[in-house]
mmCIF file with all atom_site columns, C-alpha atoms in Angstrom:
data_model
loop_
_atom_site.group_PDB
_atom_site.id
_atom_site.type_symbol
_atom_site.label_atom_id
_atom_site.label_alt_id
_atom_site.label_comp_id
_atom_site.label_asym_id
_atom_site.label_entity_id
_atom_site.label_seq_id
_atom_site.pdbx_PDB_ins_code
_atom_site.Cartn_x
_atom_site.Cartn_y
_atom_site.Cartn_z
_atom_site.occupancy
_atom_site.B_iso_or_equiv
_atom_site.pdbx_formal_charge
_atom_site.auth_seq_id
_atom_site.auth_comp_id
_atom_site.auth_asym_id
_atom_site.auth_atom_id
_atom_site.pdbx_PDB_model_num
ATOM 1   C CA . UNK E 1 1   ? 125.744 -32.420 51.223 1.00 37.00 ? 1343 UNK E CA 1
ATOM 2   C CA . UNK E 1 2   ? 127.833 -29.871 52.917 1.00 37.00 ? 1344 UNK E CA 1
ATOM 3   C CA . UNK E 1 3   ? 125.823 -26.588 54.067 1.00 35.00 ? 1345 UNK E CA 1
ATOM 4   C CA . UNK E 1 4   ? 128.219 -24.230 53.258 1.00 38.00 ? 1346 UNK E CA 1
ATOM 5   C CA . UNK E 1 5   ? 127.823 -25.020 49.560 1.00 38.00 ? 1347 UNK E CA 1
ATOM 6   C CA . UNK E 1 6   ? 123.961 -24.257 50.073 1.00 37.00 ? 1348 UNK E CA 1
ATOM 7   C CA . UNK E 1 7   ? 124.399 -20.688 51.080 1.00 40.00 ? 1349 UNK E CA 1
ATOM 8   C CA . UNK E 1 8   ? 124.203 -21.058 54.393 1.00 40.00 ? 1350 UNK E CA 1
ATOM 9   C CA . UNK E 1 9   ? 121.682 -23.835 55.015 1.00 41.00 ? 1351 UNK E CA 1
ATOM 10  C CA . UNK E 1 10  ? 122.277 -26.088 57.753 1.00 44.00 ? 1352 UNK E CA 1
ATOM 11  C CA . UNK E 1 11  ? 121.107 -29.346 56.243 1.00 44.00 ? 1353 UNK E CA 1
ATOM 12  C CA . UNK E 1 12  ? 119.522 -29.885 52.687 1.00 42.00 ? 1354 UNK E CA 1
ATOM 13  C CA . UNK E 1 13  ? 116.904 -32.333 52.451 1.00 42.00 ? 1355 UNK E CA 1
ATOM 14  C CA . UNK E 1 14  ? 115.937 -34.197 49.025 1.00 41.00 ? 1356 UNK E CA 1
ATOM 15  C CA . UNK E 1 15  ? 112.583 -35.647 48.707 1.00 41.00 ? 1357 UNK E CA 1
ATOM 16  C CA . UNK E 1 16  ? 113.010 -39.781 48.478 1.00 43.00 ? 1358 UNK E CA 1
ATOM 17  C CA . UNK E 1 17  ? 110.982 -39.163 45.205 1.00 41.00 ? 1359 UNK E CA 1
ATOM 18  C CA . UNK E 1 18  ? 109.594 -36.136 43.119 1.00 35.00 ? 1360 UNK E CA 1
ATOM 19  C CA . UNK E 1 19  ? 106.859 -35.968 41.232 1.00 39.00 ? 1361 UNK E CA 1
ATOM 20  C CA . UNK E 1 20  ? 108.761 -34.951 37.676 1.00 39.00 ? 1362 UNK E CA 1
ATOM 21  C CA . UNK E 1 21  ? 110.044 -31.777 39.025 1.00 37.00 ? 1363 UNK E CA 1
ATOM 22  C CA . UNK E 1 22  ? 113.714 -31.476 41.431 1.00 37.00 ? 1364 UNK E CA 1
ATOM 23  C CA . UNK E 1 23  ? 112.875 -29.753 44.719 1.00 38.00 ? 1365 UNK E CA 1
ATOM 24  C CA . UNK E 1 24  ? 115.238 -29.871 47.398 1.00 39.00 ? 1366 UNK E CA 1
ATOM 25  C CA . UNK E 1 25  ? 114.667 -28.316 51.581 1.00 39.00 ? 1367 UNK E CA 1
ATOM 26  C CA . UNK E 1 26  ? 117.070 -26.176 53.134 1.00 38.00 ? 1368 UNK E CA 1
ATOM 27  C CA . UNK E 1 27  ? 116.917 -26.360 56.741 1.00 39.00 ? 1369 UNK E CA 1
ATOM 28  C CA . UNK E 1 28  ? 118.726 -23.118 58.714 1.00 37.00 ? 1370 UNK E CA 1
ATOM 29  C CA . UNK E 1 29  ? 118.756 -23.396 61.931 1.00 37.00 ? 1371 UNK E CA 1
ATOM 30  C CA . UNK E 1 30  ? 120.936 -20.345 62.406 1.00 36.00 ? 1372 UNK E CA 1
ATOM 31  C CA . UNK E 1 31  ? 119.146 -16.944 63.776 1.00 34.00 ? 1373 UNK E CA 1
ATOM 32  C CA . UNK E 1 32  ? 120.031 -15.593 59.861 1.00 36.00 ? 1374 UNK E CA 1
ATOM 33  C CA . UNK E 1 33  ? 117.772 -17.238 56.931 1.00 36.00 ? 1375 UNK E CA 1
ATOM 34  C CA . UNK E 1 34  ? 120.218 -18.930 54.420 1.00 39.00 ? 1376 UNK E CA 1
ATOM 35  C CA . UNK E 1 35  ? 120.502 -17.845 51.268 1.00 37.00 ? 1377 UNK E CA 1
ATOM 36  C CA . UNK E 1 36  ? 118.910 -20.322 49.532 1.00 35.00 ? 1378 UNK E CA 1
ATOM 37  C CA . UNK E 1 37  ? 115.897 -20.197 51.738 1.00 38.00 ? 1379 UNK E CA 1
ATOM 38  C CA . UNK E 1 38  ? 115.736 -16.654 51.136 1.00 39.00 ? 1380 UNK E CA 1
ATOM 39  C CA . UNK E 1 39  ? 115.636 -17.142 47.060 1.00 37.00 ? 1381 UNK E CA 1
ATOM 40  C CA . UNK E 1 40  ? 113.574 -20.232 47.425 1.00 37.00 ? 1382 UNK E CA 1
ATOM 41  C CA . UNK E 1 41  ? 110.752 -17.795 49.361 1.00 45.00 ? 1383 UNK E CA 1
ATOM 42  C CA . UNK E 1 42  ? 110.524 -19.304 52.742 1.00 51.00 ? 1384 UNK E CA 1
ATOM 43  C CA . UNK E 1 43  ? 109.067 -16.948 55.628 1.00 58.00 ? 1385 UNK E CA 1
ATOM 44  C CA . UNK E 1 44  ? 111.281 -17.075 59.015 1.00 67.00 ? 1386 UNK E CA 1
ATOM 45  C CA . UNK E 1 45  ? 110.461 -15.595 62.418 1.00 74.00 ? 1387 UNK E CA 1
ATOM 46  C CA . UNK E 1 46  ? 112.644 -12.990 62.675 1.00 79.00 ? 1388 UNK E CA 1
ATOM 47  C CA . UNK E 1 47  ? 114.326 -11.799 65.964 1.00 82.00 ? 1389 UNK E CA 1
ATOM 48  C CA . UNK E 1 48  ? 112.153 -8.518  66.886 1.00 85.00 ? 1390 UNK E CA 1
ATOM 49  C CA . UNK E 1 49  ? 115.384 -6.567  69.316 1.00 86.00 ? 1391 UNK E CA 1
ATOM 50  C CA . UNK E 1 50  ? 116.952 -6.778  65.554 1.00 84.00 ? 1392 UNK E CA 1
ATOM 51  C CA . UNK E 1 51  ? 113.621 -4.385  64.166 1.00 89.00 ? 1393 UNK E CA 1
ATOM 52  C CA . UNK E 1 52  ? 113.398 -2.199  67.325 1.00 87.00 ? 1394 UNK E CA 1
ATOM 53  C CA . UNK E 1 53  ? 115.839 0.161   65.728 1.00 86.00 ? 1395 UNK E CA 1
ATOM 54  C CA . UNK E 1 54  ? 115.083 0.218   62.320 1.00 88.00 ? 1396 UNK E CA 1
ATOM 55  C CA . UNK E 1 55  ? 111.522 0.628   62.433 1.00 91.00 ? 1397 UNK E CA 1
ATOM 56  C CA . UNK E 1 56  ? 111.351 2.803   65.592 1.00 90.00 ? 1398 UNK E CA 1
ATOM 57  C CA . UNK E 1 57  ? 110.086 6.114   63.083 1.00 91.00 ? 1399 UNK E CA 1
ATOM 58  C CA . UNK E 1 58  ? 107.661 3.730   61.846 1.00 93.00 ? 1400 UNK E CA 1
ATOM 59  C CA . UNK E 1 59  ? 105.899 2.514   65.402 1.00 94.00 ? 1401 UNK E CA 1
ATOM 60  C CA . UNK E 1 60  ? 104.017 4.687   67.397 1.00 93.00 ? 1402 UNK E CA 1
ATOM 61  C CA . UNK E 1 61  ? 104.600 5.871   71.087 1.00 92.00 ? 1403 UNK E CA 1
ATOM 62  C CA . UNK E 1 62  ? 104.394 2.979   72.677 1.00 92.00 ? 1404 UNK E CA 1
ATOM 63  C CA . UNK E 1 63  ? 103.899 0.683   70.481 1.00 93.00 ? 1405 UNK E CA 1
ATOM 64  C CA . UNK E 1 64  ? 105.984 -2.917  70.868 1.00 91.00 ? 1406 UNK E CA 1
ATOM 65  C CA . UNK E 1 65  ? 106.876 -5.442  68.022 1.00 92.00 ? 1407 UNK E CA 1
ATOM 66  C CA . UNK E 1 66  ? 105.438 -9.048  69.276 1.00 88.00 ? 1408 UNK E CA 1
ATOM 67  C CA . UNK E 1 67  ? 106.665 -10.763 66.203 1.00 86.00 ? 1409 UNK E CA 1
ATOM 68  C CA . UNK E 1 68  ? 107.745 -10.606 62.760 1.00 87.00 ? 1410 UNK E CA 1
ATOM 69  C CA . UNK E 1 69  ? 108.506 -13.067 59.582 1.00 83.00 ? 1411 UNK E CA 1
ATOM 70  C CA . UNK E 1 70  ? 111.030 -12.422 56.815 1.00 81.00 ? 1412 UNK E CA 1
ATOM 71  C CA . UNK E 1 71  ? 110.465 -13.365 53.368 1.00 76.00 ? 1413 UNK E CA 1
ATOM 72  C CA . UNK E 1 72  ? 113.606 -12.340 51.210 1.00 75.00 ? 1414 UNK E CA 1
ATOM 73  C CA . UNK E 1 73  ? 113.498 -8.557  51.631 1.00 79.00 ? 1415 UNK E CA 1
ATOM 74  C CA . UNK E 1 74  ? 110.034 -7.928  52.913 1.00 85.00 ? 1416 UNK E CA 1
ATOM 75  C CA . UNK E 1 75  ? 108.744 -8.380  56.408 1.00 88.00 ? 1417 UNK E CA 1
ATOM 76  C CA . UNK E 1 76  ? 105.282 -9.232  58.210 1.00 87.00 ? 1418 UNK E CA 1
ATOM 77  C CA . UNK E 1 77  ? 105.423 -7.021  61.527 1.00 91.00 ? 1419 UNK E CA 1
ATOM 78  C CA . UNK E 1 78  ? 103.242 -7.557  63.687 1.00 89.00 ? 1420 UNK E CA 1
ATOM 79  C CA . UNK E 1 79  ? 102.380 -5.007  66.821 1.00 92.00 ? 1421 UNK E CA 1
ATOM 80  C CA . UNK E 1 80  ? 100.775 -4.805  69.846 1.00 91.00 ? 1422 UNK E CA 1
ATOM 81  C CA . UNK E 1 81  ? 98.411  -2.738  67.862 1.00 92.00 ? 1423 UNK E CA 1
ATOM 82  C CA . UNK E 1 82  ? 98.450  -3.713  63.903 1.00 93.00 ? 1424 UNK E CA 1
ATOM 83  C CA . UNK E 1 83  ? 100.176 -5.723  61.205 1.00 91.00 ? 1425 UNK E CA 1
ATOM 84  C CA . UNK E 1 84  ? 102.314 -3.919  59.042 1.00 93.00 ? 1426 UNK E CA 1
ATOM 85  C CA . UNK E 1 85  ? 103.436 -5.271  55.382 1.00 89.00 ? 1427 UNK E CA 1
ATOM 86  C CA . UNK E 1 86  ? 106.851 -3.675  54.650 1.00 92.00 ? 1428 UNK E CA 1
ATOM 87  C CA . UNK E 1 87  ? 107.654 -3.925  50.699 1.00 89.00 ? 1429 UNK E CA 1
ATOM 88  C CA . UNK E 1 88  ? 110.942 -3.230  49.948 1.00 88.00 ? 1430 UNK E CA 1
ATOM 89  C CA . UNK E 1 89  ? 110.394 -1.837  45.963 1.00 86.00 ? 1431 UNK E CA 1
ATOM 90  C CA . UNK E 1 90  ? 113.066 -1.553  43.257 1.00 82.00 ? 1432 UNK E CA 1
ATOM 91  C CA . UNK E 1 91  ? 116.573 -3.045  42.647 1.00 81.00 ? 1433 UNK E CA 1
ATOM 92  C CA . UNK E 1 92  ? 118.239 -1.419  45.868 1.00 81.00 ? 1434 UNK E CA 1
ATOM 93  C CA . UNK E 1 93  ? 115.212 -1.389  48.046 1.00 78.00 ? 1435 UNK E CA 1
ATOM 94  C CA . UNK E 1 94  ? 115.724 2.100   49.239 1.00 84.00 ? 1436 UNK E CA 1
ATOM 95  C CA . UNK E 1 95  ? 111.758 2.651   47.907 1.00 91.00 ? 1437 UNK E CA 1
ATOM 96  C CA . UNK E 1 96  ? 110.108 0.974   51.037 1.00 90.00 ? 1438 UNK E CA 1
ATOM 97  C CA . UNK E 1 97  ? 105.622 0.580   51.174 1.00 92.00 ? 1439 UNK E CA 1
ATOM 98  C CA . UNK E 1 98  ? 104.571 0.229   54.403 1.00 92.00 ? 1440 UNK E CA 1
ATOM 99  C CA . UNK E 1 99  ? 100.839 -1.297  54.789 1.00 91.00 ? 1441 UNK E CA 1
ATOM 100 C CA . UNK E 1 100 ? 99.779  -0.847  58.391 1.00 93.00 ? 1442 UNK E CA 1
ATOM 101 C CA . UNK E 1 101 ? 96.363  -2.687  58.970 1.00 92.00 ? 1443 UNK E CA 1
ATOM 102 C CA . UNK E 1 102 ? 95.273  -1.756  62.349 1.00 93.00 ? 1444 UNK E CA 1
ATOM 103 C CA . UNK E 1 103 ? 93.574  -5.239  63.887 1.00 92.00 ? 1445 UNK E CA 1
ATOM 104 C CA . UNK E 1 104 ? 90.368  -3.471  65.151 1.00 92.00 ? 1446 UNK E CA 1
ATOM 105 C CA . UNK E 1 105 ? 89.651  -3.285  61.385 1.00 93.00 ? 1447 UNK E CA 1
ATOM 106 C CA . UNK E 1 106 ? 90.118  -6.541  60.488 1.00 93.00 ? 1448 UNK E CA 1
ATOM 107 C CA . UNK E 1 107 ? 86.508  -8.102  59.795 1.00 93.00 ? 1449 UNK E CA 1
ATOM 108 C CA . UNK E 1 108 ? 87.862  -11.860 58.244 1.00 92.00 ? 1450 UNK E CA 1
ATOM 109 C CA . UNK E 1 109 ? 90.912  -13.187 56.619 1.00 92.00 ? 1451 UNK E CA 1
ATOM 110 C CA . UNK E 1 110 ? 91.834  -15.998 54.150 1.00 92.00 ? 1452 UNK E CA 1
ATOM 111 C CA . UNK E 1 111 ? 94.447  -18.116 53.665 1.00 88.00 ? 1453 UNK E CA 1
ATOM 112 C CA . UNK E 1 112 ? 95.215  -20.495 50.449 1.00 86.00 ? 1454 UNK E CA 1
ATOM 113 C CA . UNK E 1 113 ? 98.019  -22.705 50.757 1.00 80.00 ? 1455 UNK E CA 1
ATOM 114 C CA . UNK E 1 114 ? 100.330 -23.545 47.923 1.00 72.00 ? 1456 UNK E CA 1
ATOM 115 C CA . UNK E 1 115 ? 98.405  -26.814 46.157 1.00 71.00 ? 1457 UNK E CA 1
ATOM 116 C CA . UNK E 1 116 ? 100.150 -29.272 43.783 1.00 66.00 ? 1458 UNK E CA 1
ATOM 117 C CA . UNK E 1 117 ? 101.387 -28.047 40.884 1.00 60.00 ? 1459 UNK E CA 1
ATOM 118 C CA . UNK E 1 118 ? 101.001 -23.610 42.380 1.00 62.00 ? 1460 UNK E CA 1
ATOM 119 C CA . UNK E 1 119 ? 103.612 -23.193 44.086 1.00 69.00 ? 1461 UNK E CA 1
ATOM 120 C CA . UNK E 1 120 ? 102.205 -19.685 45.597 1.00 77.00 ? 1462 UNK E CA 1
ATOM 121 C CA . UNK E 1 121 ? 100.000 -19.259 48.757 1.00 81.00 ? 1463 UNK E CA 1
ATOM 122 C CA . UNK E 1 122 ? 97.754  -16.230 49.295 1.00 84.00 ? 1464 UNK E CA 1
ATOM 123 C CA . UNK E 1 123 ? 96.630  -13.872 52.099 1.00 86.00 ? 1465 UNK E CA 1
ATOM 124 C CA . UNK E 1 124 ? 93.446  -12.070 52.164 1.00 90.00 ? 1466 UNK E CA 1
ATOM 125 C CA . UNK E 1 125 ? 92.305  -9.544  54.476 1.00 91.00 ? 1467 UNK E CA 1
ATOM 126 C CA . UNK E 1 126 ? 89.234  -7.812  54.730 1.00 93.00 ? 1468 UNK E CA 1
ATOM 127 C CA . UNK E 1 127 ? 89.167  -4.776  56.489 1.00 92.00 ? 1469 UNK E CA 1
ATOM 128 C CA . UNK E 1 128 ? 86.117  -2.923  57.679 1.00 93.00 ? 1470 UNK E CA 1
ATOM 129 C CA . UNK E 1 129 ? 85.071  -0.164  54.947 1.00 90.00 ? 1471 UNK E CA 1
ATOM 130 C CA . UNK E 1 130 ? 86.639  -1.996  51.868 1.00 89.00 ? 1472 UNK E CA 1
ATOM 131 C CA . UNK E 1 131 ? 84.465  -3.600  49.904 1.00 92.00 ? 1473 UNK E CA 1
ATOM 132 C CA . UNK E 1 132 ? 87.334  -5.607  48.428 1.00 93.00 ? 1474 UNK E CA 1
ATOM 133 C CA . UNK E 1 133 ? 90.191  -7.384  50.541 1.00 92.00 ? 1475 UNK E CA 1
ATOM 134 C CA . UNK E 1 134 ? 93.640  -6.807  50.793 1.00 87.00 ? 1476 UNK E CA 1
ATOM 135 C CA . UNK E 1 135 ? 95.642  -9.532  48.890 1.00 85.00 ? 1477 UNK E CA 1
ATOM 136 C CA . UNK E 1 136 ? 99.122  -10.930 49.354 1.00 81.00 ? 1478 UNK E CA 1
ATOM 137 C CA . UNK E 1 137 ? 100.941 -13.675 47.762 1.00 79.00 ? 1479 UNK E CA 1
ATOM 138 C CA . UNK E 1 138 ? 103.483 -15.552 49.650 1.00 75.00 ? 1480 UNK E CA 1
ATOM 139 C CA . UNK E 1 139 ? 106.089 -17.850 47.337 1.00 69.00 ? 1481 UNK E CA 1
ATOM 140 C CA . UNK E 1 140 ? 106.198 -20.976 47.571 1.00 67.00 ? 1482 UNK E CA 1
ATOM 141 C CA . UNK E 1 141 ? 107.642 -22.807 51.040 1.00 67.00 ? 1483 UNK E CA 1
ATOM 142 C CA . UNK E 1 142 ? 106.233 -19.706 52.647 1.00 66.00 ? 1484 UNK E CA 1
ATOM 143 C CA . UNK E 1 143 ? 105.210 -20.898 56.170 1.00 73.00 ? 1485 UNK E CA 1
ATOM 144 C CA . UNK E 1 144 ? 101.943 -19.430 55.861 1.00 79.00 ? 1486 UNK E CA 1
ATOM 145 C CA . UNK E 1 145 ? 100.512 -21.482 58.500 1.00 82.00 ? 1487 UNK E CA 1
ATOM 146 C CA . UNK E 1 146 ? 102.830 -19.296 60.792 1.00 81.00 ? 1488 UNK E CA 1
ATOM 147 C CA . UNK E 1 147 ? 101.682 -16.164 59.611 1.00 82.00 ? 1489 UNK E CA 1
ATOM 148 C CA . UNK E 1 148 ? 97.664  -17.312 59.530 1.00 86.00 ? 1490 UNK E CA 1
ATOM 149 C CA . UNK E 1 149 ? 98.018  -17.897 63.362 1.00 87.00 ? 1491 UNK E CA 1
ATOM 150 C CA . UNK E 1 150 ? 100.228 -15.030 64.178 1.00 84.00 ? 1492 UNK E CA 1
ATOM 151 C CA . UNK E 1 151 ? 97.249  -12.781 62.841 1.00 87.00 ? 1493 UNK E CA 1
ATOM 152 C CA . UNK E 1 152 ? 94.555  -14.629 64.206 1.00 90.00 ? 1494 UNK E CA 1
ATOM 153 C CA . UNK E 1 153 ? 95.979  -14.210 67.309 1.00 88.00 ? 1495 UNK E CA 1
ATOM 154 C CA . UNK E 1 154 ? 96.106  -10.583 67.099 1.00 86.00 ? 1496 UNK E CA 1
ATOM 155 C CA . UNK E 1 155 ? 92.935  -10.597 65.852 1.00 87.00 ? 1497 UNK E CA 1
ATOM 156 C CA . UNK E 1 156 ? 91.526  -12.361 69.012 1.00 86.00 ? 1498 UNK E CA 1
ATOM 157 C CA . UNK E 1 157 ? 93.309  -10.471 71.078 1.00 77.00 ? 1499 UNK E CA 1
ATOM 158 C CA . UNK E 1 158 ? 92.422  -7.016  69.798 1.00 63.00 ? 1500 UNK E CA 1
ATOM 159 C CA . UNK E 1 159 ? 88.354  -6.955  69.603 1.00 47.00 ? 1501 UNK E CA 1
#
């Protein structure tokens, strides 16, 4: 299959055989997430010079982006100091949440990959104070896996 048909995916993969349902891989390997990978829900490292700017009123004296993962329009961002959930609301995404869970707080996390037949993962975080955790839900192909040991990396490094 050609990859410019695929919105911008490098290589599509089909599955030798599917269990009753059609799923197909896009594979970018460009520094932009295709747009198929985008709609199908896939997390990609994003390149952090890129978030400098636009989230420099959001960061604090100081404070450096280490990493960061896309999914569609919202981003993971993680600091030298916190994580920060940016949820980009509405049609135009002009309405933008921004979660900032400093890691000092953070007293456990979960992580629940996508099983057969749910195609969603899930994040939770407990944070010191709350009785109840802080829950996200990643789509399905999310590379959760990335963002587990992204935080508990920050985690380790920050107590």
């Amino acid at each position: 299959m050609q990859a410019a048909a695929y919105g911008g995916c490098d290589e599509i993969i089909l599955p030798a055989e599917s269990p009753g349902f059609f799923s197909l891989y896009c594979i970018v390997r460009s520094a932009q997430m295709g747009l198929l990978s985008g709609l199908m829900g896939n997390a990609s490292e994003v390149n952090v010079d890129e978030l400098e700017d636009e989230f420099k009123d959001v960061l604090a004296e100081g404070e450096q982006i280490e990493l960061a993962f896309k999914l569609i329009r919202d981003l993971i961002i993680f600091t030298d100091f916190r994580v920060i959930f940016v949820d980009k609301q509405g049609i135009t995404g002009k309405k933008v949440e921004y979660h900032s869970i400093p890691y000092k707080s953070v007293t456990q996390f979960i992580v629940e990959t996508a099983g057969l037949g749910v195609d969603d993962a899930e994040m939770k975080i407990w944070v010191s104070g709350q009785s109840q955790p802080i829950e996200k839900e990643f789509k399905g192909g999310t590379n959760i896996i990335g963002v587990q040991r992204a935080l508990a990396a920050a985690i380790r490094g920050k107590k």
